C-alpha cells in the first residue's frame, strides 16, 4: 500500500512539473510571438520612415529648385527694373527732346507761351504796324505778320474805335492760356499796353480764303475738307469737355478757322467766347445775355431769340460750316439749298465741283449731318460728342479711299499726307503709331510724353482716360511705311 501511495505522489509531482514546463513553454511562445509582432511593427515603422525620408528628399530637391527659380526670377526682376529705369530715363530724355522739337519756333528766342511783350517790341516786329504787313482785319482790329524774337508770328492789335474792347481782349487771353489743343490756335503772348495778342503764324490763311479762292488761294479737295471737318469737331469736343469750365466759342465761322503749313485747321478768335462752369447736375450749361452777338448766317437763331448761348450754338455754326465745305455756297439760306439737293438724284448737283468728285455716300452723310446740326430747334441738334460719334467712322472710311489729288488745288506742289498718318499731338508723320485708351492713334513718344507729364485725360477729347495702356498699331505702321516707300 505504501508503495502505491508513493507512486501516486511521484506521478503527481511529475504531472505538476510537466504542467509548469508547459506553462513556461506557452509563456515563452507568447513572448516570442510578441517579439515577432514588435519586430514586424518596427520593420513597418522603418519602412514608413524610409518612405517619409524619400519624400523629404524629394521635397528638399523641389525646394532647392524653387529657391533656384526664385533667384532666377529675382535676377530677371532686377534686370527688368534696370531696363524700366533705363526706359524711364530715355523717356525723360525723349520728352525733353520732344518739347524742344515742338517748341522749335522759340528755339532762338526767350519766348514762352503767354509771354508779355512791350509796345516797342511789337512796333519793331511789324515795322511800326506797317500796312504792308497787314494780313487781316476784323471787328477786334487788324492782324499783322511780324518777326518777334527771331520767330514769325501773327499780331492782332485792338482798334481803339472797335466795339470789342478790353473785356474781349482779356477774355481771349484767359481762354487761350487755359486751353491747348492741336486744333486750337496757339497764343504766344500779349501786350496789355495796346491790347494786342500774339499768335503762332499760320501761313495758309483762313478756311474762308480757300472756300472763296480769295487772292487766287487754292481750293480744297474733298479729302482735305473731310479731314478739316473732323479737326473742327475735335476742337469743339475739347472745348465743350474742358474742365472745370467748358468753353463755348460763340463765333464759329470759316474766317475764324485758320490753316497751318500742313493745312491742319485751328480754331481762332475767342474774343466773344465764354467759359462756363460745368454743372454737377444734368442741366445744360449756358450763358445769358441781353445783347447777343455773332455772325449772320452762322448765328444760332435761338440764341438771338432767347439770349441763351449754349454748346448747341456752336453745333449750329458747325453744321453750317459742314454744308459750306460740301457745297461751296454762302452761308445764307444754305440749309434750304441742301434740303432741296437731298431729293433723289439731285445731291451731286449741289456739291462743290472744285473739290473733285465727291463719293456719293460721303456727300450724303455730310449733308444729313450738317442739316441735323443746323436744325432751328436746339433740342433736336446733337451734342458735339454725338456729332463726333457720327463723323469718326465717316472720316475713317473716307481716308481709306485712294486720293489722287493734293491738299489744295492741282497747282499745289506739296504731296498730300493722309490725315490718319499724322500724329494729332506732334502734327508729324508717325513712325511708331500706338492706340491710346481714347481710341485715337498717336506717335508713341508724343503720347508717352503727354502721360508722363501727369495728364489723365485724352489730348483730343479732354475726357478722362480709363487707363494708360498703349497698343502698337501695326496695320497703320505698315500702311505708313508702304506709303512712304511708294
Short mmCIF file of C-alpha atoms in Angstrom, two decimals:
data_model
loop_
_atom_site.label_atom_id
_atom_site.label_comp_id
_atom_site.label_asym_id
_atom_site.label_seq_id
_atom_site.Cartn_x
_atom_site.Cartn_y
_atom_site.Cartn_z
CA UNK A 1 0.00 0.00 0.00
CA UNK A 2 2.76 2.34 0.94
CA UNK A 3 4.39 1.73 -2.38
CA UNK A 4 1.28 2.57 -4.31
CA UNK A 5 0.79 5.74 -2.33
CA UNK A 6 4.33 6.84 -3.06
CA UNK A 7 3.95 6.01 -6.67
CA UNK A 8 0.88 8.20 -6.89
CA UNK A 9 2.70 11.06 -5.20
CA UNK A 10 5.56 10.71 -7.57
CA UNK A 11 3.25 10.63 -10.51
CA UNK A 12 1.52 13.75 -9.26
CA UNK A 13 4.82 15.59 -8.92
CA UNK A 14 5.75 14.60 -12.40
CA UNK A 15 2.44 15.97 -13.72
CA UNK A 16 2.94 19.20 -11.82
CA UNK A 17 6.41 19.57 -13.25
CA UNK A 18 5.10 18.89 -16.73
CA UNK A 19 2.34 21.45 -16.18
CA UNK A 20 4.84 24.07 -15.08
CA UNK A 21 7.05 23.26 -18.05
CA UNK A 22 4.10 23.54 -20.39
CA UNK A 23 3.15 26.86 -18.85
CA UNK A 24 6.71 28.08 -19.29
CA UNK A 25 6.69 26.95 -22.90
CA UNK A 26 3.40 28.68 -23.54
CA UNK A 27 4.68 31.86 -21.94
CA UNK A 28 7.86 31.66 -23.97
CA UNK A 29 5.88 31.12 -27.14
CA UNK A 30 3.73 34.16 -26.34
CA UNK A 31 6.84 36.21 -25.69
CA UNK A 32 8.32 35.05 -28.97
CA UNK A 33 5.11 35.91 -30.80
CA UNK A 34 5.07 39.33 -29.10
CA UNK A 35 8.66 39.90 -30.09
CA UNK A 36 7.90 38.87 -33.63
CA UNK A 37 4.96 41.28 -33.67
CA UNK A 38 7.04 44.09 -32.25
CA UNK A 39 9.79 43.33 -34.73
CA UNK A 40 7.30 43.49 -37.58
CA UNK A 41 5.94 46.80 -36.27
CA UNK A 42 9.48 48.13 -36.08
CA UNK A 43 10.11 47.00 -39.64
CA UNK A 44 6.90 48.65 -40.78
CA UNK A 45 7.84 51.82 -38.94
CA UNK A 46 11.28 51.67 -40.53
CA UNK A 47 9.71 51.33 -43.97
CA UNK A 48 7.40 54.26 -43.23
CA UNK A 49 10.37 56.29 -42.08
CA UNK A 50 12.26 55.39 -45.24
CA UNK A 51 9.30 56.46 -47.36
CA UNK A 52 8.99 59.72 -45.41
CA UNK A 53 12.71 60.26 -45.78
CA UNK A 54 12.44 59.76 -49.52
CA UNK A 55 9.53 62.23 -49.59
CA UNK A 56 11.58 64.70 -47.61
CA UNK A 57 14.47 64.26 -50.03
CA UNK A 58 12.12 64.92 -52.94
CA UNK A 59 10.65 67.96 -51.20
CA UNK A 60 14.16 69.14 -50.43
CA UNK A 61 15.08 68.87 -54.11
CA UNK A 62 11.87 70.64 -55.10
CA UNK A 63 12.52 73.35 -52.53
CA UNK A 64 16.08 73.77 -53.74
CA UNK A 65 14.77 74.03 -57.34
CA UNK A 66 12.12 76.54 -56.23
CA UNK A 67 14.78 78.59 -54.46
CA UNK A 68 16.88 78.45 -57.61
CA UNK A 69 13.87 79.57 -59.71
CA UNK A 70 13.19 82.38 -57.26
CA UNK A 71 16.78 83.50 -57.57
CA UNK A 72 16.42 83.47 -61.37
CA UNK A 73 13.13 85.38 -61.12
CA UNK A 74 14.76 87.85 -58.76
CA UNK A 75 17.60 88.37 -61.17
CA UNK A 76 15.10 88.82 -64.02
CA UNK A 77 13.12 91.32 -61.96
CA UNK A 78 16.31 93.19 -61.18
CA UNK A 79 17.15 93.22 -64.89
CA UNK A 80 13.60 94.31 -65.74
CA UNK A 81 13.82 97.05 -63.12
CA UNK A 82 17.10 98.21 -64.60
CA UNK A 83 15.56 98.12 -68.09
CA UNK A 84 12.49 100.05 -66.92
CA UNK A 85 14.73 102.56 -65.23
CA UNK A 86 16.65 102.93 -68.47
CA UNK A 87 13.40 103.28 -70.41
CA UNK A 88 12.23 105.91 -67.94
CA UNK A 89 15.47 107.82 -68.33
CA UNK A 90 15.16 107.53 -72.11
CA UNK A 91 11.52 108.64 -71.94
CA UNK A 92 12.52 111.69 -69.92
CA UNK A 93 15.23 112.43 -72.44
CA UNK A 94 12.81 111.88 -75.35
CA UNK A 95 10.24 114.11 -73.65
CA UNK A 96 12.81 116.86 -73.31
CA UNK A 97 13.76 116.45 -76.97
CA UNK A 98 10.08 116.45 -77.97
CA UNK A 99 9.44 119.62 -76.00
CA UNK A 100 12.47 121.15 -77.68
CA UNK A 101 11.30 119.95 -81.10
CA UNK A 102 7.72 121.07 -80.51
CA UNK A 103 8.93 124.44 -79.39
CA UNK A 104 11.38 124.91 -82.27
CA UNK A 105 9.76 128.18 -83.18
CA UNK A 106 11.02 129.55 -79.85
CA UNK A 107 14.46 127.96 -80.06
CA UNK A 108 16.35 131.12 -80.87
CA UNK A 109 14.42 133.38 -78.55
CA UNK A 110 13.34 133.73 -74.95
CA UNK A 111 9.64 133.41 -75.76
CA UNK A 112 7.42 131.15 -73.71
CA UNK A 113 3.68 130.59 -74.03
CA UNK A 114 1.73 133.54 -72.67
CA UNK A 115 4.76 135.81 -72.64
CA UNK A 116 4.35 139.53 -72.04
CA UNK A 117 5.59 141.86 -74.76
CA UNK A 118 6.18 145.56 -74.82
CA UNK A 119 4.74 148.00 -77.36
CA UNK A 120 8.23 148.81 -78.65
CA UNK A 121 8.85 145.11 -79.39
CA UNK A 122 5.65 144.87 -81.41
CA UNK A 123 6.37 148.10 -83.29
CA UNK A 124 9.79 146.78 -84.22
CA UNK A 125 8.33 143.39 -85.21
CA UNK A 126 5.76 144.96 -87.55
CA UNK A 127 7.75 147.94 -88.83
CA UNK A 128 5.52 150.20 -86.76
CA UNK A 129 2.40 148.27 -87.81
CA UNK A 130 3.01 148.79 -91.50
CA UNK A 131 0.08 148.24 -93.87
CA UNK A 132 2.44 146.15 -95.98
CA UNK A 133 2.49 143.57 -93.18
CA UNK A 134 -1.26 143.61 -92.56
CA UNK A 135 -2.71 140.15 -93.21
CA UNK A 136 -6.25 140.55 -91.88
CA UNK A 137 -8.84 142.82 -90.38
CA UNK A 138 -11.90 142.16 -88.24
CA UNK A 139 -14.17 143.51 -85.54
CA UNK A 140 -11.38 143.44 -82.98
CA UNK A 141 -8.81 145.24 -85.10
CA UNK A 142 -6.04 144.45 -87.58
CA UNK A 143 -3.77 141.42 -87.78
CA UNK A 144 -0.13 141.85 -88.79
CA UNK A 145 2.59 139.45 -89.73
CA UNK A 146 5.72 140.12 -87.72
CA UNK A 147 9.12 138.81 -86.74
CA UNK A 148 9.34 138.71 -82.98
CA UNK A 149 12.46 137.44 -81.25
CA UNK A 150 13.52 135.55 -84.39
CA UNK A 151 10.09 133.97 -84.78
CA UNK A 152 7.38 134.66 -87.36
CA UNK A 153 4.14 135.49 -85.53
CA UNK A 154 0.69 136.94 -86.12
CA UNK A 155 -0.09 140.05 -84.07
CA UNK A 156 -3.69 141.14 -83.56
CA UNK A 157 -3.97 144.76 -82.41
CA UNK A 158 -7.10 146.25 -80.87
CA UNK A 159 -8.68 149.07 -82.79
CA UNK A 160 -9.46 151.84 -80.22
CA UNK A 161 -12.75 152.51 -82.02
CA UNK A 162 -13.72 148.86 -82.11
CA UNK A 163 -16.94 147.72 -80.44
CA UNK A 164 -14.84 144.96 -78.94
CA UNK A 165 -12.79 146.31 -76.09
CA UNK A 166 -10.57 145.32 -73.21
CA UNK A 167 -13.06 142.76 -71.87
CA UNK A 168 -12.90 140.75 -75.12
CA UNK A 169 -9.12 141.09 -75.11
CA UNK A 170 -8.88 139.71 -71.59
CA UNK A 171 -11.46 137.03 -72.37
CA UNK A 172 -9.34 135.64 -75.20
CA UNK A 173 -6.18 135.76 -73.08
CA UNK A 174 -7.93 133.90 -70.26
CA UNK A 175 -9.27 131.19 -72.55
CA UNK A 176 -6.21 130.57 -74.72
CA UNK A 177 -3.87 130.43 -71.75
CA UNK A 178 -6.04 127.66 -70.26
CA UNK A 179 -6.73 125.51 -73.31
CA UNK A 180 -4.11 123.85 -75.51
CA UNK A 181 -5.08 121.55 -78.36
CA UNK A 182 -3.68 120.69 -81.81
CA UNK A 183 -6.79 122.18 -83.43
CA UNK A 184 -6.86 125.41 -81.44
CA UNK A 185 -4.62 128.33 -82.34
CA UNK A 186 -1.65 128.71 -80.02
CA UNK A 187 -1.45 132.01 -78.11
CA UNK A 188 2.18 133.02 -77.66
CA UNK A 189 1.66 136.14 -75.60
CA UNK A 190 0.07 139.54 -75.25
CA UNK A 191 0.76 143.25 -74.88
CA UNK A 192 -1.53 145.00 -72.42
CA UNK A 193 -0.33 148.47 -73.46
CA UNK A 194 -2.31 148.34 -76.71
CA UNK A 195 -4.44 145.23 -76.08
CA UNK A 196 -2.55 143.14 -78.65
CA UNK A 197 -2.44 139.36 -78.92
CA UNK A 198 0.45 137.38 -80.40
CA UNK A 199 -0.27 134.01 -82.02
CA UNK A 200 1.62 131.34 -83.88
CA UNK A 201 1.74 132.28 -87.55
CA UNK A 202 -0.41 130.05 -89.77
CA UNK A 203 0.73 130.59 -93.37
CA UNK A 204 -2.24 129.14 -95.28
CA UNK A 205 -4.76 131.74 -94.20
CA UNK A 206 -8.35 131.02 -93.25
CA UNK A 207 -10.82 128.41 -94.37
CA UNK A 208 -12.89 131.23 -95.84
CA UNK A 209 -9.97 132.18 -98.11
CA UNK A 210 -9.94 128.69 -99.61
CA UNK A 211 -13.72 128.43 -99.90
CA UNK A 212 -13.90 131.69 -101.86
CA UNK A 213 -10.45 131.29 -103.50
CA UNK A 214 -9.61 134.82 -102.33
CA UNK A 215 -6.41 136.27 -103.85
CA UNK A 216 -6.05 133.16 -106.02
CA UNK A 217 -5.93 130.95 -102.93
CA UNK A 218 -6.12 127.26 -103.84
CA UNK A 219 -9.38 125.37 -103.46
CA UNK A 220 -9.52 122.37 -101.16
CA UNK A 221 -10.10 118.78 -102.25
CA UNK A 222 -12.97 116.80 -100.75
CA UNK A 223 -10.39 114.73 -98.86
CA UNK A 224 -8.96 117.85 -97.24
CA UNK A 225 -12.43 119.22 -96.48
CA UNK A 226 -13.48 115.97 -94.84
CA UNK A 227 -10.38 115.98 -92.68
CA UNK A 228 -10.92 119.64 -91.73
CA UNK A 229 -14.49 118.82 -90.65
CA UNK A 230 -13.12 116.19 -88.28
CA UNK A 231 -10.49 118.59 -86.93
CA UNK A 232 -13.05 121.32 -86.24
CA UNK A 233 -15.23 118.75 -84.49
CA UNK A 234 -12.32 117.57 -82.32
CA UNK A 235 -11.51 121.14 -81.37
CA UNK A 236 -15.12 121.64 -80.27
CA UNK A 237 -15.16 118.31 -78.39
CA UNK A 238 -12.16 119.54 -76.44
CA UNK A 239 -13.69 122.94 -75.69
CA UNK A 240 -17.09 121.56 -74.68
CA UNK A 241 -15.49 118.91 -72.45
CA UNK A 242 -12.94 121.22 -70.82
CA UNK A 243 -12.96 121.09 -67.02
CA UNK A 244 -13.76 122.72 -64.71
CA UNK A 245 -15.00 125.33 -67.20
CA UNK A 246 -16.32 124.32 -70.61
CA UNK A 247 -15.77 126.82 -73.42
CA UNK A 248 -18.40 127.95 -75.93
CA UNK A 249 -16.72 129.53 -78.95
CA UNK A 250 -19.77 131.61 -79.90
CA UNK A 251 -18.46 132.85 -83.26
CA UNK A 252 -17.53 129.75 -85.22
CA UNK A 253 -17.17 130.52 -88.94
CA UNK A 254 -14.67 129.84 -91.75
CA UNK A 255 -12.95 133.20 -91.18
CA UNK A 256 -12.06 132.04 -87.66
CA UNK A 257 -10.66 128.68 -88.78
CA UNK A 258 -7.02 129.03 -89.78
CA UNK A 259 -4.79 126.58 -91.67
CA UNK A 260 -1.16 125.87 -90.84
CA UNK A 261 1.64 124.88 -93.23
CA UNK A 262 0.25 121.32 -93.43
CA UNK A 263 -3.33 122.55 -93.89
CA UNK A 264 -4.22 121.43 -90.37
CA UNK A 265 -7.15 123.54 -89.17
CA UNK A 266 -7.13 125.51 -85.92
CA UNK A 267 -9.98 127.39 -84.24
CA UNK A 268 -9.21 131.05 -83.54
CA UNK A 269 -10.77 134.35 -82.40
CA UNK A 270 -12.10 133.66 -78.90
CA UNK A 271 -12.94 137.27 -78.11
CA UNK A 272 -16.67 136.64 -77.58
CA UNK A 273 -16.25 133.09 -76.31
CA UNK A 274 -17.49 132.16 -72.87
CA UNK A 275 -16.15 129.92 -70.13
CA UNK A 276 -18.94 128.31 -68.12
CA UNK A 277 -18.51 126.20 -65.00
CA UNK A 278 -19.71 122.68 -65.66
CA UNK A 279 -22.84 121.83 -63.71
CA UNK A 280 -22.81 118.77 -61.44
CA UNK A 281 -26.41 118.11 -62.49
CA UNK A 282 -27.66 117.19 -65.94
CA UNK A 283 -28.84 120.73 -66.66
CA UNK A 284 -27.45 122.33 -69.80
CA UNK A 285 -24.76 124.93 -69.14
CA UNK A 286 -25.47 128.26 -70.79
CA UNK A 287 -24.57 131.96 -70.80
CA UNK A 288 -27.38 134.52 -70.86
CA UNK A 289 -27.11 138.00 -72.32
CA UNK A 290 -29.50 140.70 -73.50
CA UNK A 291 -27.08 141.64 -76.30
CA UNK A 292 -26.44 138.51 -78.41
CA UNK A 293 -23.53 138.90 -80.80
CA UNK A 294 -22.30 136.72 -83.64
CA UNK A 295 -22.05 136.49 -87.41
CA UNK A 296 -25.12 136.45 -89.62
CA UNK A 297 -25.51 133.07 -91.31
CA UNK A 298 -23.66 131.18 -88.58
CA UNK A 299 -25.59 132.72 -85.70
CA UNK A 300 -27.75 130.32 -83.65
CA UNK A 301 -31.33 131.61 -84.22
CA UNK A 302 -32.41 130.51 -80.73
CA UNK A 303 -29.53 132.45 -79.18
CA UNK A 304 -30.91 135.55 -80.89
CA UNK A 305 -34.44 134.78 -79.64
CA UNK A 306 -33.66 133.74 -76.05
CA UNK A 307 -30.28 135.32 -75.28
CA UNK A 308 -29.07 131.88 -74.11
CA UNK A 309 -25.70 130.80 -75.53
CA UNK A 310 -25.10 127.04 -75.18
CA UNK A 311 -22.80 124.43 -76.66
CA UNK A 312 -25.61 123.67 -79.11
CA UNK A 313 -24.99 127.18 -80.52
CA UNK A 314 -21.54 126.02 -81.62
CA UNK A 315 -23.11 122.85 -83.05
CA UNK A 316 -25.42 125.01 -85.21
CA UNK A 317 -22.45 127.00 -86.56
CA UNK A 318 -20.54 123.76 -87.14
CA UNK A 319 -23.45 122.40 -89.19
CA UNK A 320 -23.43 125.49 -91.44
CA UNK A 321 -19.65 125.09 -91.95
CA UNK A 322 -20.11 121.41 -92.90
CA UNK A 323 -22.68 122.42 -95.52
CA UNK A 324 -20.41 125.17 -96.83
CA UNK A 325 -17.50 122.76 -97.20
CA UNK A 326 -19.78 120.33 -99.00
CA UNK A 327 -21.37 122.83 -101.41
CA UNK A 328 -19.00 125.80 -101.53
CA UNK A 329 -22.10 128.06 -101.30
CA UNK A 330 -22.51 131.09 -98.98
CA UNK A 331 -23.98 130.52 -95.53
CA UNK A 332 -27.25 132.40 -96.09
CA UNK A 333 -30.12 130.00 -96.91
CA UNK A 334 -27.67 127.13 -97.34
CA UNK A 335 -29.89 124.73 -95.37
CA UNK A 336 -32.74 125.23 -97.85
CA UNK A 337 -30.35 124.63 -100.75
CA UNK A 338 -29.12 121.35 -99.25
CA UNK A 339 -32.63 120.19 -98.32
CA UNK A 340 -33.60 120.59 -101.97
CA UNK A 341 -30.44 118.78 -103.02
CA UNK A 342 -31.38 115.81 -100.83
CA UNK A 343 -34.14 114.97 -103.31
CA UNK A 344 -33.38 111.74 -105.22
CA UNK A 345 -30.75 112.25 -107.90
CA UNK A 346 -30.03 115.90 -107.07
CA UNK A 347 -27.25 115.71 -104.46
CA UNK A 348 -24.38 115.78 -106.95
CA UNK A 349 -25.81 118.96 -108.44
CA UNK A 350 -25.18 120.95 -105.25
CA UNK A 351 -21.74 119.69 -104.16
CA UNK A 352 -18.68 121.85 -104.85
CA UNK A 353 -17.14 120.51 -108.06
CA UNK A 354 -13.84 122.33 -107.38
CA UNK A 355 -13.22 119.82 -104.57
CA UNK A 356 -13.11 116.93 -107.03
CA UNK A 357 -15.56 114.07 -107.44
CA UNK A 358 -17.26 113.56 -104.10
CA UNK A 359 -18.08 109.95 -103.17
CA UNK A 360 -21.88 109.85 -103.07
CA UNK A 361 -22.16 108.08 -99.69
CA UNK A 362 -19.78 110.55 -98.08
CA UNK A 363 -21.56 113.60 -99.53
CA UNK A 364 -24.94 112.26 -98.43
CA UNK A 365 -23.77 111.57 -94.86
CA UNK A 366 -22.18 115.01 -94.54
CA UNK A 367 -25.32 116.69 -95.91
CA UNK A 368 -27.52 114.86 -93.39
CA UNK A 369 -25.12 115.65 -90.55
CA UNK A 370 -24.92 119.34 -91.49
CA UNK A 371 -28.72 119.66 -91.64
CA UNK A 372 -29.13 117.86 -88.33
CA UNK A 373 -26.62 120.15 -86.59
CA UNK A 374 -28.17 123.27 -88.15
CA UNK A 375 -31.71 122.40 -87.06
CA UNK A 376 -33.59 125.52 -85.95
CA UNK A 377 -34.80 123.66 -82.84
CA UNK A 378 -31.90 123.49 -80.41
CA UNK A 379 -33.37 120.43 -78.72
CA UNK A 380 -33.17 118.42 -81.94
CA UNK A 381 -29.49 119.13 -82.50
CA UNK A 382 -26.96 116.51 -81.35
CA UNK A 383 -24.28 117.47 -78.85
CA UNK A 384 -20.71 117.55 -80.12
CA UNK A 385 -19.85 114.13 -78.67
CA UNK A 386 -22.70 112.61 -80.65
CA UNK A 387 -21.51 114.52 -83.72
CA UNK A 388 -18.05 113.01 -83.35
CA UNK A 389 -19.54 109.51 -82.96
CA UNK A 390 -21.19 110.09 -86.36
CA UNK A 391 -18.18 111.70 -88.03
CA UNK A 392 -15.44 109.32 -86.90
CA UNK A 393 -16.49 106.27 -88.99
CA UNK A 394 -17.21 108.56 -91.96
CA UNK A 395 -13.71 110.05 -91.74
CA UNK A 396 -12.10 106.63 -91.44
CA UNK A 397 -13.99 105.37 -94.45
CA UNK A 398 -13.08 108.47 -96.46
CA UNK A 399 -9.40 108.20 -95.53
CA UNK A 400 -9.31 104.67 -96.94
CA UNK A 401 -10.36 105.91 -100.36
CA UNK A 402 -7.31 106.40 -102.52
CA UNK A 403 -6.67 110.11 -103.01
CA UNK A 404 -5.02 111.22 -106.24
CA UNK A 405 -5.10 114.91 -105.52
CA UNK A 406 -3.14 117.11 -103.16
CA UNK A 407 -4.35 119.08 -100.15
CA UNK A 408 -5.13 122.17 -102.20
CA UNK A 409 -5.68 122.52 -105.92
CA UNK A 410 -3.74 120.77 -108.66
CA UNK A 411 -1.26 123.64 -108.59
CA UNK A 412 -0.35 122.84 -105.01
CA UNK A 413 3.06 121.11 -105.13
CA UNK A 414 3.16 119.57 -101.67
CA UNK A 415 2.16 115.90 -101.68
CA UNK A 416 -0.94 115.15 -99.66
CA UNK A 417 -0.27 113.21 -96.47
CA UNK A 418 -3.29 111.10 -95.38
CA UNK A 419 -4.63 112.57 -92.15
CA UNK A 420 -4.53 109.17 -90.42
CA UNK A 421 -0.74 109.21 -90.82
CA UNK A 422 -0.37 112.47 -88.87
CA UNK A 423 0.05 112.40 -85.08
CA UNK A 424 -2.61 114.65 -83.51
CA UNK A 425 -0.07 115.92 -80.96
CA UNK A 426 3.17 116.48 -82.89
CA UNK A 427 1.42 117.03 -86.27
CA UNK A 428 4.10 114.93 -87.98
CA UNK A 429 4.01 111.61 -89.85
CA UNK A 430 4.06 108.84 -87.27
CA UNK A 431 6.93 106.36 -87.07
CA UNK A 432 5.66 104.30 -84.14
CA UNK A 433 1.86 104.70 -84.00
CA UNK A 434 0.12 103.50 -80.84
CA UNK A 435 -3.56 103.37 -79.91
CA UNK A 436 -4.43 105.01 -76.58
CA UNK A 437 -7.43 104.36 -74.33
CA UNK A 438 -9.43 107.11 -76.07
CA UNK A 439 -9.33 105.17 -79.35
CA UNK A 440 -7.06 107.67 -81.11
CA UNK A 441 -3.67 106.79 -82.58
CA UNK A 442 -0.63 108.85 -81.61
CA UNK A 443 3.12 108.78 -82.13
CA UNK A 444 4.39 106.66 -79.23
CA UNK A 445 6.85 109.20 -77.83
CA UNK A 446 4.30 112.03 -78.11
CA UNK A 447 1.53 110.26 -76.15
CA UNK A 448 4.04 108.90 -73.62
CA UNK A 449 5.28 112.43 -73.03
CA UNK A 450 1.69 113.59 -72.55
CA UNK A 451 1.06 110.84 -69.97
CA UNK A 452 4.42 111.32 -68.23
CA UNK A 453 3.51 114.96 -67.61
CA UNK A 454 0.73 113.78 -65.31
CA UNK A 455 -2.21 114.09 -67.72
CA UNK A 456 -5.03 111.62 -67.15
CA UNK A 457 -7.24 112.94 -69.95
CA UNK A 458 -7.30 112.47 -73.70
CA UNK A 459 -5.34 115.16 -75.60
CA UNK A 460 -8.08 115.03 -78.25
CA UNK A 461 -11.34 114.92 -76.28
CA UNK A 462 -10.22 116.09 -72.81
CA UNK A 463 -12.18 113.17 -71.33
CA UNK A 464 -10.61 111.04 -68.56
CA UNK A 465 -8.65 108.05 -69.89
CA UNK A 466 -9.75 104.75 -68.30
CA UNK A 467 -6.13 103.52 -68.41
CA UNK A 468 -2.70 104.48 -69.76
CA UNK A 469 -2.02 101.31 -71.76
CA UNK A 470 -0.80 101.78 -75.35
CA UNK A 471 -1.36 99.25 -78.13
CA UNK A 472 1.01 99.30 -81.14
CA UNK A 473 -0.95 99.99 -84.34
CA UNK A 474 0.94 97.61 -86.62
CA UNK A 475 -1.51 97.90 -89.52
CA UNK A 476 -1.20 101.68 -89.62
CA UNK A 477 2.57 101.50 -89.26
CA UNK A 478 2.77 99.13 -92.24
CA UNK A 479 0.49 101.42 -94.24
CA UNK A 480 2.67 104.46 -93.45
CA UNK A 481 5.86 102.62 -94.41
CA UNK A 482 4.27 101.39 -97.67
CA UNK A 483 3.05 104.91 -98.44
CA UNK A 484 6.48 106.41 -97.72
CA UNK A 485 8.21 103.84 -99.89
CA UNK A 486 5.72 104.48 -102.70
#
